[in-house]
Coordinates of C-alpha atoms in Angstrom, one line a residue:
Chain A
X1 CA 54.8 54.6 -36.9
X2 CA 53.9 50.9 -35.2
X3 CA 55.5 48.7 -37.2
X4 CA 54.3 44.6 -38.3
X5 CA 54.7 42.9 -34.7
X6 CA 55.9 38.9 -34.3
X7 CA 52.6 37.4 -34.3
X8 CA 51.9 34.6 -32.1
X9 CA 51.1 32.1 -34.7
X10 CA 49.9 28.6 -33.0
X11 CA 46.2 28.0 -31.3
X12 CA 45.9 28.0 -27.4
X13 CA 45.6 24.1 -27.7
X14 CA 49.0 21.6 -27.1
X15 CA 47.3 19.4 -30.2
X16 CA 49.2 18.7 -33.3
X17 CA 48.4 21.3 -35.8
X18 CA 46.2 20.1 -38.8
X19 CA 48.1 22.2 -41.2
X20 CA 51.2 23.4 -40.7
X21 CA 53.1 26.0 -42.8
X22 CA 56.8 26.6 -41.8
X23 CA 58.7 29.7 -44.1
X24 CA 56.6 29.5 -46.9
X25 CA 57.8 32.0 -49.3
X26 CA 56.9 32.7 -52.9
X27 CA 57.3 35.3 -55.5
X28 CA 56.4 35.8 -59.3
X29 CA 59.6 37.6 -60.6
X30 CA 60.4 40.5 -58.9
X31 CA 57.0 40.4 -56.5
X32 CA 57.8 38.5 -53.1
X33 CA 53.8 37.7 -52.3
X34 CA 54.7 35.5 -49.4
X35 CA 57.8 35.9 -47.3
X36 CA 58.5 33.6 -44.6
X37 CA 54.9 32.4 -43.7
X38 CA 54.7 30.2 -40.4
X39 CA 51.4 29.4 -39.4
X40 CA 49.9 26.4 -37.2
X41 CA 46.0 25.3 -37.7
X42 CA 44.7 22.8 -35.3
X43 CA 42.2 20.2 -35.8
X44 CA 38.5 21.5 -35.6
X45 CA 40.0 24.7 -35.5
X46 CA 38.5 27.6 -38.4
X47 CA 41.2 30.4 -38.9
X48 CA 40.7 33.7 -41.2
X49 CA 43.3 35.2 -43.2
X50 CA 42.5 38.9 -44.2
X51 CA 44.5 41.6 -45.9
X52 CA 43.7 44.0 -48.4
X53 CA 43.8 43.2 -51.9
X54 CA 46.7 41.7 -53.7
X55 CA 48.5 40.8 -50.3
X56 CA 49.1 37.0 -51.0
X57 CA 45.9 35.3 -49.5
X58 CA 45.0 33.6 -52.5
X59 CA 48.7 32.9 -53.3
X60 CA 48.8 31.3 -49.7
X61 CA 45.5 29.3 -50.0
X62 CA 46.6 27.9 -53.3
X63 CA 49.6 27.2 -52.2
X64 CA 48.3 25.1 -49.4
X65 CA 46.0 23.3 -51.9
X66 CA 49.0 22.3 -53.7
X67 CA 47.5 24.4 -57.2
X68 CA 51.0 26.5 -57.0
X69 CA 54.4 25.1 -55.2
X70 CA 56.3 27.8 -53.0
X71 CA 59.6 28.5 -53.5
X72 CA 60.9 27.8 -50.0
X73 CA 59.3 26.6 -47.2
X74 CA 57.2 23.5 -45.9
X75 CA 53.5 22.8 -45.8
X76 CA 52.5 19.9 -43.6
X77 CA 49.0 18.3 -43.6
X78 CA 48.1 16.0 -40.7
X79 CA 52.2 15.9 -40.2
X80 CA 52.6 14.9 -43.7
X81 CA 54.7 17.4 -46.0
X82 CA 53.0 17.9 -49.0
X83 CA 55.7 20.6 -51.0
X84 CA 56.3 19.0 -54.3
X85 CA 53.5 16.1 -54.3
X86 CA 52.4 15.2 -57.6
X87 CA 49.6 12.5 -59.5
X88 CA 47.9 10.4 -57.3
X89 CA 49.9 11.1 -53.9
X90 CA 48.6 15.1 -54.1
X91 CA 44.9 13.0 -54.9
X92 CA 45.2 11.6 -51.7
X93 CA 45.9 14.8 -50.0
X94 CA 43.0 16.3 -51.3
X95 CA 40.1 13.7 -50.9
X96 CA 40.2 15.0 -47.1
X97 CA 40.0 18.7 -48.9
X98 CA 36.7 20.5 -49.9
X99 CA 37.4 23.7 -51.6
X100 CA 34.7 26.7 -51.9
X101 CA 36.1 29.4 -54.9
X102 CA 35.4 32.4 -55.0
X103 CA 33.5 32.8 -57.8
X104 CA 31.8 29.0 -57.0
X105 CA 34.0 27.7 -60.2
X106 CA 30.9 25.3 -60.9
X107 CA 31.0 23.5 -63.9
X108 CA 29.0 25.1 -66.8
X109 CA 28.3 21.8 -68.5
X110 CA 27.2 19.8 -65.6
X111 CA 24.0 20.3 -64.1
X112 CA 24.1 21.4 -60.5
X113 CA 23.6 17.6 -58.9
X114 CA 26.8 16.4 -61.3
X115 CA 28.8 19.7 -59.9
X116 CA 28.3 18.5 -56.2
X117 CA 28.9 14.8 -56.7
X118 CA 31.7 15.7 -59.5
X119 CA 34.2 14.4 -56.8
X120 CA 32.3 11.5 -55.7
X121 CA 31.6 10.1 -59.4
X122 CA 34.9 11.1 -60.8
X123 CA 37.0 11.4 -57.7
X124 CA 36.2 8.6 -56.2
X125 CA 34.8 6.7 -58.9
X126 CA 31.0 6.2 -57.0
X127 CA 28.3 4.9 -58.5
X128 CA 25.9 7.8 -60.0
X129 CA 23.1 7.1 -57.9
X130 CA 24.3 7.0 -54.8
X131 CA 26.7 10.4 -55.9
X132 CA 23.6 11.7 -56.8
X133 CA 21.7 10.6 -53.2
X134 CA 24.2 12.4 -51.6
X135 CA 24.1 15.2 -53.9
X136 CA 20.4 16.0 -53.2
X137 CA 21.4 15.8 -48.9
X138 CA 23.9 18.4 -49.8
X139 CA 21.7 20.7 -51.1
X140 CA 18.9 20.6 -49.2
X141 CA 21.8 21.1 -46.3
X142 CA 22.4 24.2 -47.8
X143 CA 18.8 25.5 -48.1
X144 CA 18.6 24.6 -51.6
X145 CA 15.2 22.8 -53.3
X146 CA 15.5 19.5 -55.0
X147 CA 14.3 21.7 -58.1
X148 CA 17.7 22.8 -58.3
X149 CA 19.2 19.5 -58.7
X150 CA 18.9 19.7 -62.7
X151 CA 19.5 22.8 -64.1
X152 CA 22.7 24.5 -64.4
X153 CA 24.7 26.6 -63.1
X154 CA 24.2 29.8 -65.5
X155 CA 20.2 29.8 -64.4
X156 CA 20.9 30.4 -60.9
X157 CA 21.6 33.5 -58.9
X158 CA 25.0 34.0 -57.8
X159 CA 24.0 33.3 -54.3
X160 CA 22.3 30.1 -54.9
X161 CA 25.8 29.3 -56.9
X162 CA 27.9 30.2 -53.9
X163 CA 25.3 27.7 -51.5
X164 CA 26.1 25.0 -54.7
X165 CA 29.6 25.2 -54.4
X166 CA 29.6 24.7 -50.6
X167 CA 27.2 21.9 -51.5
X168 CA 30.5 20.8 -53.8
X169 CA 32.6 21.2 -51.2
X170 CA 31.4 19.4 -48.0
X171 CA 30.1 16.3 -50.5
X172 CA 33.1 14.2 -50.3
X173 CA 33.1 14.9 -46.0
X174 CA 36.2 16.3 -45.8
X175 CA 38.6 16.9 -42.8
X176 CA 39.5 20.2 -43.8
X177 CA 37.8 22.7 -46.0
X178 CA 39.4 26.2 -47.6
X179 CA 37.0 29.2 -48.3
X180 CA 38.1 31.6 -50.8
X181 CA 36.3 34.9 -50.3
X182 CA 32.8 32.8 -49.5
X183 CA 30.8 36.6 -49.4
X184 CA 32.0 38.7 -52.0
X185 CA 29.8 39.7 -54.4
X186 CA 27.0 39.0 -52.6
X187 CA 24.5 41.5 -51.1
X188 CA 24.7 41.3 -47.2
X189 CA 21.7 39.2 -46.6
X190 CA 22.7 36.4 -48.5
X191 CA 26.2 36.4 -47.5
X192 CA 24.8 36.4 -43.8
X193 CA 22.9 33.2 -45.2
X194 CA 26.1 31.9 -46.0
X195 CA 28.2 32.7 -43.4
X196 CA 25.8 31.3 -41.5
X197 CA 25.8 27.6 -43.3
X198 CA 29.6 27.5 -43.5
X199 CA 29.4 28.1 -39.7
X200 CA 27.1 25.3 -39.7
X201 CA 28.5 22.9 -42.1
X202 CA 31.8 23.0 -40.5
X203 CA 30.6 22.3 -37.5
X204 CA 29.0 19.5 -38.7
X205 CA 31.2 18.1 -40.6
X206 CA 33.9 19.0 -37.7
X207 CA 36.3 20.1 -40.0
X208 CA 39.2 22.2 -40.1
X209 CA 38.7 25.6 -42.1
X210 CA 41.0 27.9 -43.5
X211 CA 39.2 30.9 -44.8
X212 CA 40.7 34.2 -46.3
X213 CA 38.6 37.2 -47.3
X214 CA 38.3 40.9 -46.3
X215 CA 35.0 41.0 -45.2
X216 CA 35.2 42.0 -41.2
X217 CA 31.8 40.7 -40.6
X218 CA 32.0 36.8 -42.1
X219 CA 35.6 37.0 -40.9
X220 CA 34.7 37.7 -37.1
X221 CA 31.4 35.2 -38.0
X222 CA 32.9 31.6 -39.4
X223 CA 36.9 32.4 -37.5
X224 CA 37.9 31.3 -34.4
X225 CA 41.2 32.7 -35.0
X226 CA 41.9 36.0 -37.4
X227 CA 45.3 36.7 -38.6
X228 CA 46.4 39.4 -41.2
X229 CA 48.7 39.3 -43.9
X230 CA 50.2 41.9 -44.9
X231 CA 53.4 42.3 -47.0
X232 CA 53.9 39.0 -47.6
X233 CA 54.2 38.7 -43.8
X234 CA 51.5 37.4 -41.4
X235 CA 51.7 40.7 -38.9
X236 CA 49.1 39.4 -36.3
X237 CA 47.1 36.1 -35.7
X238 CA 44.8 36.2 -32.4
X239 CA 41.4 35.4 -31.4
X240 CA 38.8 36.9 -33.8
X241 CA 37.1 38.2 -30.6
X242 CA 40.2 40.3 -30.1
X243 CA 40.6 41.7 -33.9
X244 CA 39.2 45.2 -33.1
X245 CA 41.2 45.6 -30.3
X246 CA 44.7 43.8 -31.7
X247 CA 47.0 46.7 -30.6
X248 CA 48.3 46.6 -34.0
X249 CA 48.0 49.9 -36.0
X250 CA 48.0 48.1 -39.3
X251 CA 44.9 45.8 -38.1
X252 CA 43.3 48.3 -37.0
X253 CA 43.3 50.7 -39.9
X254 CA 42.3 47.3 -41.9
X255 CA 39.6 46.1 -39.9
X256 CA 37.9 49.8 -39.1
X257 CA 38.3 50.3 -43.0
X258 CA 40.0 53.3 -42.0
X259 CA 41.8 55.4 -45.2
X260 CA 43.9 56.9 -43.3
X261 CA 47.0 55.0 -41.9
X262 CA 50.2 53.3 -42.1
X263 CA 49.3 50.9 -44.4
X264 CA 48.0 54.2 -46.7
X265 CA 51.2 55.9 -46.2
X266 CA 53.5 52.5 -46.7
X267 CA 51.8 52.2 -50.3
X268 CA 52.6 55.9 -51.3
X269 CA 55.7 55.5 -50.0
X270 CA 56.2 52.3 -51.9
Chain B
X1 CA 66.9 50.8 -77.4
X2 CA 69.1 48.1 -77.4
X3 CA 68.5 45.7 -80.7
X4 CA 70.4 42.8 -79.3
X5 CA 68.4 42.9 -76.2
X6 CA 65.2 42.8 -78.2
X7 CA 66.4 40.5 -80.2
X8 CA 67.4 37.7 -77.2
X9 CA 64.4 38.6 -75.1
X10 CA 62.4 37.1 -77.9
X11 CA 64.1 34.3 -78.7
X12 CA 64.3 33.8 -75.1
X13 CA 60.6 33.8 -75.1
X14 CA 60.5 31.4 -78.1
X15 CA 62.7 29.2 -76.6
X16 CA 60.2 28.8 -73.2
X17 CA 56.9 28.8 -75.6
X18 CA 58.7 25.6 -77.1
X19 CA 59.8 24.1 -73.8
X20 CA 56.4 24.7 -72.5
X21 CA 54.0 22.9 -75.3
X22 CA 56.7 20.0 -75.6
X23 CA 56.1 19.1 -71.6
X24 CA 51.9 19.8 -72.4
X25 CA 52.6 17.5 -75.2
X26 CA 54.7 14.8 -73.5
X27 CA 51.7 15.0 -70.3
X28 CA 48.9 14.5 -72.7
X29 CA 50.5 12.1 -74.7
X30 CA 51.0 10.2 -71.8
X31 CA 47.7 10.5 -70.7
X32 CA 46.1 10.2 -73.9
X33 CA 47.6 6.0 -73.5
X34 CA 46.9 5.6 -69.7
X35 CA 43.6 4.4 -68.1
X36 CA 41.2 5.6 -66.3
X37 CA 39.9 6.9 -69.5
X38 CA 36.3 9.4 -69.7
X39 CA 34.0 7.0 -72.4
X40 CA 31.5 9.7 -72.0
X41 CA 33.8 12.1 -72.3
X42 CA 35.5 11.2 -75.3
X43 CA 32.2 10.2 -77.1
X44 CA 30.9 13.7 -76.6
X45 CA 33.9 15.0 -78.4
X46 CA 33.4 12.6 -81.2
X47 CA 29.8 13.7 -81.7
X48 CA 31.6 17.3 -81.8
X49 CA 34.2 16.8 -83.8
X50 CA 33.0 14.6 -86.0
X51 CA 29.5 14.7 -86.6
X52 CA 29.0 18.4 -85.9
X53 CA 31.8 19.6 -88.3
X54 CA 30.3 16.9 -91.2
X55 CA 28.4 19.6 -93.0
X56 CA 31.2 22.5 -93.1
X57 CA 34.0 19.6 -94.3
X58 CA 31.2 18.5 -96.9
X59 CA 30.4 22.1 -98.4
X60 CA 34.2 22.2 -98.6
X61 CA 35.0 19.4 -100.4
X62 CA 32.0 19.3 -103.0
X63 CA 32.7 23.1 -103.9
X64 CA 36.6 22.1 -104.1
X65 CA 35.8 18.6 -106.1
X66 CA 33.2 20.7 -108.5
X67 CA 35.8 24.1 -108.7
X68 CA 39.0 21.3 -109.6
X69 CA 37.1 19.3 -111.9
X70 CA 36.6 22.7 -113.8
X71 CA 40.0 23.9 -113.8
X72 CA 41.5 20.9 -114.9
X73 CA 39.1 20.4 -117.7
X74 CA 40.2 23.5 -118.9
X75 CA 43.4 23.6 -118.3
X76 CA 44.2 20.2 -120.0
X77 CA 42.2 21.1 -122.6
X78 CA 45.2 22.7 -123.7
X79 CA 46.8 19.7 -124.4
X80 CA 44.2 17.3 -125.3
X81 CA 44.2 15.9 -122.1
X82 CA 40.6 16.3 -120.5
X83 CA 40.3 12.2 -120.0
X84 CA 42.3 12.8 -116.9
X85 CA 40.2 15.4 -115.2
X86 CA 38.4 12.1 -113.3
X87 CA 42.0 11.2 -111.8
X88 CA 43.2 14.7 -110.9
X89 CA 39.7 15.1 -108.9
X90 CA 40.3 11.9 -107.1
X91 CA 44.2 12.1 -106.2
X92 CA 43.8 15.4 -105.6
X93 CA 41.0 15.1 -102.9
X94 CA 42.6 12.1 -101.4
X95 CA 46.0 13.2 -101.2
X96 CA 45.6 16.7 -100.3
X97 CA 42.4 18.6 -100.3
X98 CA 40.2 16.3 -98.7
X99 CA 42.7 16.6 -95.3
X100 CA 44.2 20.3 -95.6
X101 CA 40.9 21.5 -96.2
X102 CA 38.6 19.6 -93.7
X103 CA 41.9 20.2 -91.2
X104 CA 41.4 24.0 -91.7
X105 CA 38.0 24.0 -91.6
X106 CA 37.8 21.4 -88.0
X107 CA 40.5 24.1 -86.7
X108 CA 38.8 27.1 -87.4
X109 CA 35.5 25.5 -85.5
X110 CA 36.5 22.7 -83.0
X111 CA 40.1 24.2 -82.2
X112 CA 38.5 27.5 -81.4
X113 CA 35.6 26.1 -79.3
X114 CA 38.3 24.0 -77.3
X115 CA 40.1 27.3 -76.9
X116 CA 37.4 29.4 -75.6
X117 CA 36.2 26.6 -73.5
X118 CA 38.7 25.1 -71.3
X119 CA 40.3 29.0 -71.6
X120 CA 37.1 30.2 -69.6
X121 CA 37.6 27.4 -67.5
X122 CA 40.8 28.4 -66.2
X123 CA 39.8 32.1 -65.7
X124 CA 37.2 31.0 -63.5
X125 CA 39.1 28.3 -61.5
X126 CA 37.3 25.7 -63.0
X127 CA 40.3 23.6 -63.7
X128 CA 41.4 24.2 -60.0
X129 CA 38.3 22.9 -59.3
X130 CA 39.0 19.9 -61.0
X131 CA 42.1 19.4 -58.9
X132 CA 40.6 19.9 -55.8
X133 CA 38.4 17.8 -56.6
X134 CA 40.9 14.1 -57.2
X135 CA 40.8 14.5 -61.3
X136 CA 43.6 15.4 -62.9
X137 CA 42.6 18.3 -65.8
X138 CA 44.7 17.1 -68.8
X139 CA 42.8 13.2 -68.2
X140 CA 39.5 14.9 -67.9
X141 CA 39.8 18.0 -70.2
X142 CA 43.0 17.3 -72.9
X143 CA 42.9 13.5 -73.5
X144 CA 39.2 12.8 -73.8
X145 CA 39.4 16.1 -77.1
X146 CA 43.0 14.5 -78.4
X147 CA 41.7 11.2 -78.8
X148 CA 38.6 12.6 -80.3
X149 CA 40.8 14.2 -82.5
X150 CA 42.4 11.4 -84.0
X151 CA 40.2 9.1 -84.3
X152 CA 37.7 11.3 -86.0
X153 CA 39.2 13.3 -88.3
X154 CA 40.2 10.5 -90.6
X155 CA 36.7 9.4 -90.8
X156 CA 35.9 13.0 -91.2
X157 CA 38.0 13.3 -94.0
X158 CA 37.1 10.0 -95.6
X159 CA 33.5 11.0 -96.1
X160 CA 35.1 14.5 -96.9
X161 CA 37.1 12.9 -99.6
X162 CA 34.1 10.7 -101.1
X163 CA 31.5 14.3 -101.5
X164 CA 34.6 15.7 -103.2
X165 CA 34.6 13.3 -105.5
X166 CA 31.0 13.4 -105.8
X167 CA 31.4 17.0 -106.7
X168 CA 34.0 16.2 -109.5
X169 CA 31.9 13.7 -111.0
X170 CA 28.6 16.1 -110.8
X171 CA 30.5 18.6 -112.9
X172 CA 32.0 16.1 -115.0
X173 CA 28.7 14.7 -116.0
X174 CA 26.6 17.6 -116.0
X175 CA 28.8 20.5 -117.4
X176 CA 31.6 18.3 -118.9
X177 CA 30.4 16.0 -121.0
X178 CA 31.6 12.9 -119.4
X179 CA 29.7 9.7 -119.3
X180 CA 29.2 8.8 -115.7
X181 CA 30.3 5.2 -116.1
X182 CA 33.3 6.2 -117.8
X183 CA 34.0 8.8 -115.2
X184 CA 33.7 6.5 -112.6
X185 CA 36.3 4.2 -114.1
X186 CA 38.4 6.3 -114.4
X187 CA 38.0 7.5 -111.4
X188 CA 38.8 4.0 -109.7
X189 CA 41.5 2.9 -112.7
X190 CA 44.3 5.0 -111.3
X191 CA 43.2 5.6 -107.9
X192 CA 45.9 3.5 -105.2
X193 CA 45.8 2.5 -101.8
X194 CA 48.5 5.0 -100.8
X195 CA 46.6 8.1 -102.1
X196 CA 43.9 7.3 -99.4
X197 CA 46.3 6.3 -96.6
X198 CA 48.0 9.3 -96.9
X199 CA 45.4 11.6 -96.6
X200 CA 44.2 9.3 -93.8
X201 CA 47.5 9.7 -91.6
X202 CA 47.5 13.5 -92.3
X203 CA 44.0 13.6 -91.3
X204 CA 45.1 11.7 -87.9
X205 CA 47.9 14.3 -87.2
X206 CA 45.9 17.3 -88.4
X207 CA 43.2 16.1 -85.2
X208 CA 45.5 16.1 -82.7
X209 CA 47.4 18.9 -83.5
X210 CA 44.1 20.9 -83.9
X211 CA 42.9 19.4 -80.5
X212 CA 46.5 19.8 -78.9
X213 CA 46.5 23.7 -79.7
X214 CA 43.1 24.3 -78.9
X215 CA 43.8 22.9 -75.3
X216 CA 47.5 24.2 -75.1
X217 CA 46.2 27.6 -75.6
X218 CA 43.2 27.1 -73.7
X219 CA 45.0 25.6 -70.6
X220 CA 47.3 29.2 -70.5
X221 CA 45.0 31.5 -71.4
X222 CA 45.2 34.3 -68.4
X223 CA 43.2 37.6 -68.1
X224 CA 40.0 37.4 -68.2
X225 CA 37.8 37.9 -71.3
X226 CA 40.4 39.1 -73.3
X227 CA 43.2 36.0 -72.6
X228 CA 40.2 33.9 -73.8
X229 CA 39.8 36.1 -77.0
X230 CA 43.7 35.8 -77.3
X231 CA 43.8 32.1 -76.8
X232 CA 41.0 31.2 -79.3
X233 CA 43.0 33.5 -82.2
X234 CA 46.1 31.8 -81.3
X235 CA 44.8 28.1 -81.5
X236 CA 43.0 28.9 -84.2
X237 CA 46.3 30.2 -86.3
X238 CA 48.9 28.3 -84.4
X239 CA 46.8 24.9 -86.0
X240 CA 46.3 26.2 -89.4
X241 CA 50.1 27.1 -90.1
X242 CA 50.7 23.7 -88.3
X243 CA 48.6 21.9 -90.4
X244 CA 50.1 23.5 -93.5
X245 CA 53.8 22.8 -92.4
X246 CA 53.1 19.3 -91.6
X247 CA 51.3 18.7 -94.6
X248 CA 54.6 19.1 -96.6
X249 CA 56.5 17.3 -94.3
X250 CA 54.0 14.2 -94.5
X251 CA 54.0 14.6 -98.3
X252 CA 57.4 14.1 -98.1
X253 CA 57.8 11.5 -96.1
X254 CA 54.9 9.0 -98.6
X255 CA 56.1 10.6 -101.5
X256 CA 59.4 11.6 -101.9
X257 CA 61.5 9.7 -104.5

């Protein structure tokens, strides 16, 4: 059996990484979801984590946007640590973050304009028209008419909810922006759509993406860098270009969708 | 089956329910009393909580002045008392039904809603959201409802208490016999400040404990449709056995000799 190889876990680039995670580990009770996580991101850079389901990724995402605290380990964000910030230093931290959930997480009681200018107005303590000015440029970034603008989130298709809560998330410009699973539940035309406009809107923005998802095709589409966690353990990072071909019998059975394979065997064995 | 571990595991569990609401307490205390506060925030909770719950609270306490004005008649009718029915009504409503009832009533609706809502919130990351987003969930989501609470269930209660009355004195002077100027004397003669203060402060508790516990609840509620479900049962009862405990304690506390 080929077993989880040392992956190589820092970009080609000598730049200081953007994020930087250093032995993160975490468990709930008995379950050790992440075990000794070291992963470098560098600036402009837009890295994928897949893994099946239940592997960590949204552990590790959440983790890095400060919602849990690991129980070991260090997380560093332009070289500052951010383990254990709290109140208005954690704010700080996250006015450079934009954040797209995976289920959009819109507001129901706002109306969609509110939902992307919710940081602006209440964030950052805007004023409503110009949070709504830049509101309406975020949509119509993301293919969305100014119809849109005032109804709510429960009359729109989930697709148009996903484009809203990209709108949400690149509103405030950030520096870096997380993607939790940006095309599931979404037929593969629109997630095409957008996987094309995160492509896009990182690119303008020039941010720093961390995405995580177990979709092969927006993973090889918005990554520059793949890497696969599995076991709590990141068991290969690489370019995306090189993801069908990693060598690695694990990522391979994952990324082929294979049922057969070690990771098959490892669970009935488990 | 070991009794003894049973026994510990719950206590155990007890033990880290308590820990758990006294830190949500102590956090939305704290920023219940510290700016930046939500005006619009807060004001749409008032319009919930208080005007929205006004006609429940009044049904409540016209039925309860009309059903006590009855039962006293006839119960001091025994003993040639029935001059005090306009008195019992009053102190009665003031002191304790006017609160304990609207407080059951404002539980059963607003703590609920609070449940369900900020519950489906956190199933669907809306309060991560929040805290991606620079705004802290217990400024934007538990003070604006506590002070909500507080401020307007007193008032609630104080129109609560006047219907009840009203309901007294339509029995009295329709069914009863009395004569409505007399009945209004009376009402007034042996009324004191205290009796309406008292209700007043348990009214104030009773809002915040009923917004407390439909937030606490909501805030952990985990599992999908069914932790919601779970959450909006447990506010709902959690408030109401609160509100009768407290109500003895606060009793105790104005009018223990």
């Amino acid at each position: 059996m080929t077993g989880p190889t040392a992956p190589k876990t820092t970009g080609e680039t000598n730049a200081p990484p953007k994020i930087r995670l250093r032995g993160v580990r975490k468990r709930f009770g008995a379950n050790v979801v992440l075990d000794g996580i070291d992963l470098d991101i560098t600036a402009g850079e837009s890295l994928v984590v897949i893994g099946g389901s239940g592997t960590g990724k949204s552990v590790l995402l959440k983790c890095v946007l400060g919602l849990l605290r690991p129980d070991e380990g260090s997380i560093e964000i332009d070289g500052e640590e951010t383990v254990g910030l709290s109140g208005r230093a954690r704010d700080r931290v996250n006015a450079h973050i934009g954040m797209l959930f995976q289920g959009a997480a819109l507001f129901d009681s706002l109306p969609v304009w509110e939902n992307v200018a919710f940081g602006l107005i209440q964030g950052r303590r805007g004023k409503r028209e110009d949070a709504r000015a830049r509101a309406m440029a975020c949509l119509d970034e993301v293919g969305l008419p100014d119809r849109v603008a005032d109804l709510f989130p429960s009359e729109m298709s989930g697709g148009m909810q996903k484009r809203v809560g990209l709108a949400r998330a690149i509103a405030a410009q950030p520096d870096i922006v997380f993607f939790d699973e940006p095309t599931t539940g979404l037929d593969p035309i629109m997630a095409d759509v957008i996987n094309d406009l995160i492509v896009a809107t990182t690119k303008e923005l020039g941010a720093t993406a961390l995405s995580i998802t177990h979709d092969m095709a927006s993973a090889t589409k918005i990554g520059d860098r793949i890497a696969m966690l599995y076991k709590g353990k990141l068991i290969w990072v690489g370019a995306a270009k090189d993801v069908f071909d990693s060598g690695n019998a694990h990522v391979d059975q994952f990324v082929h969708g294979r049922a057969d394979g070690p990771i098959t065997q490892e669970a009935e064995a488990d | 089956m070991n009794v003894l571990a049973i026994v510990g595991r719950v206590f155990l569990t007890f033990l880290i329910q308590v820990g758990r609401l006294s830190i949500f307490t102590g956090r939305a205390v704290g920023h219940m009393v510290r700016p930046p506060f939500y005006p619009r925030l807060i004001g749409r909770q008032m319009v919930e909580i208080g005007y929205y719950s006004l006609p429940v609270v009044g049904l409540t306490t016209i039925f309860s002045g009309m059903v006590l004005a009855l039962q006293s008649h006839t119960g001091f009718a025994r003993f040639s008392a029935e001059g005090a029915v306009a008195t019992v009504v009053v102190i009665s409503i003031t002191r304790e039904l006017g609160p304990v009832l609207a407080g059951l009533m404002v539980a059963g609706r607003i703590g609920a809603a609070m449940a369900a809502e900020i519950g489906t919130m956190r199933v669907t990351e809306q309060i991560d959201a929040l805290s991606t987003l620079s705004t802290n969930p217990f400024k934007y989501l538990v003070a604006p409802r506590l002070i909500a609470g507080v401020t307007m269930l007193p008032l609630l209660v104080l129109v609560g208490d006047v219907i009840g009355v009203f309901g007294g004195y339509l029995i009295g002077t329709t069914k009863l016999g009395f004569n409505p100027a007399t009945y209004i004397a009376r009402t007034a003669e042996f009324l004191e400040v205290i009796d309406v203060v008292s209700g007043l402060v348990k009214a104030a508790v009773f809002g915040f404990v009923i917004a407390l516990m439909g937030c606490y609840h909501g805030y952990y509620s985990k599992g999908g449709a069914q932790g919601v479900g779970a959450a909006t049962t447990n506010a709902v009862v959690s408030a109401s056995i609160l509100i009768l405990i407290l109500n003895y304690v606060i009793t105790e506390l104005f009018f223990a000799q």
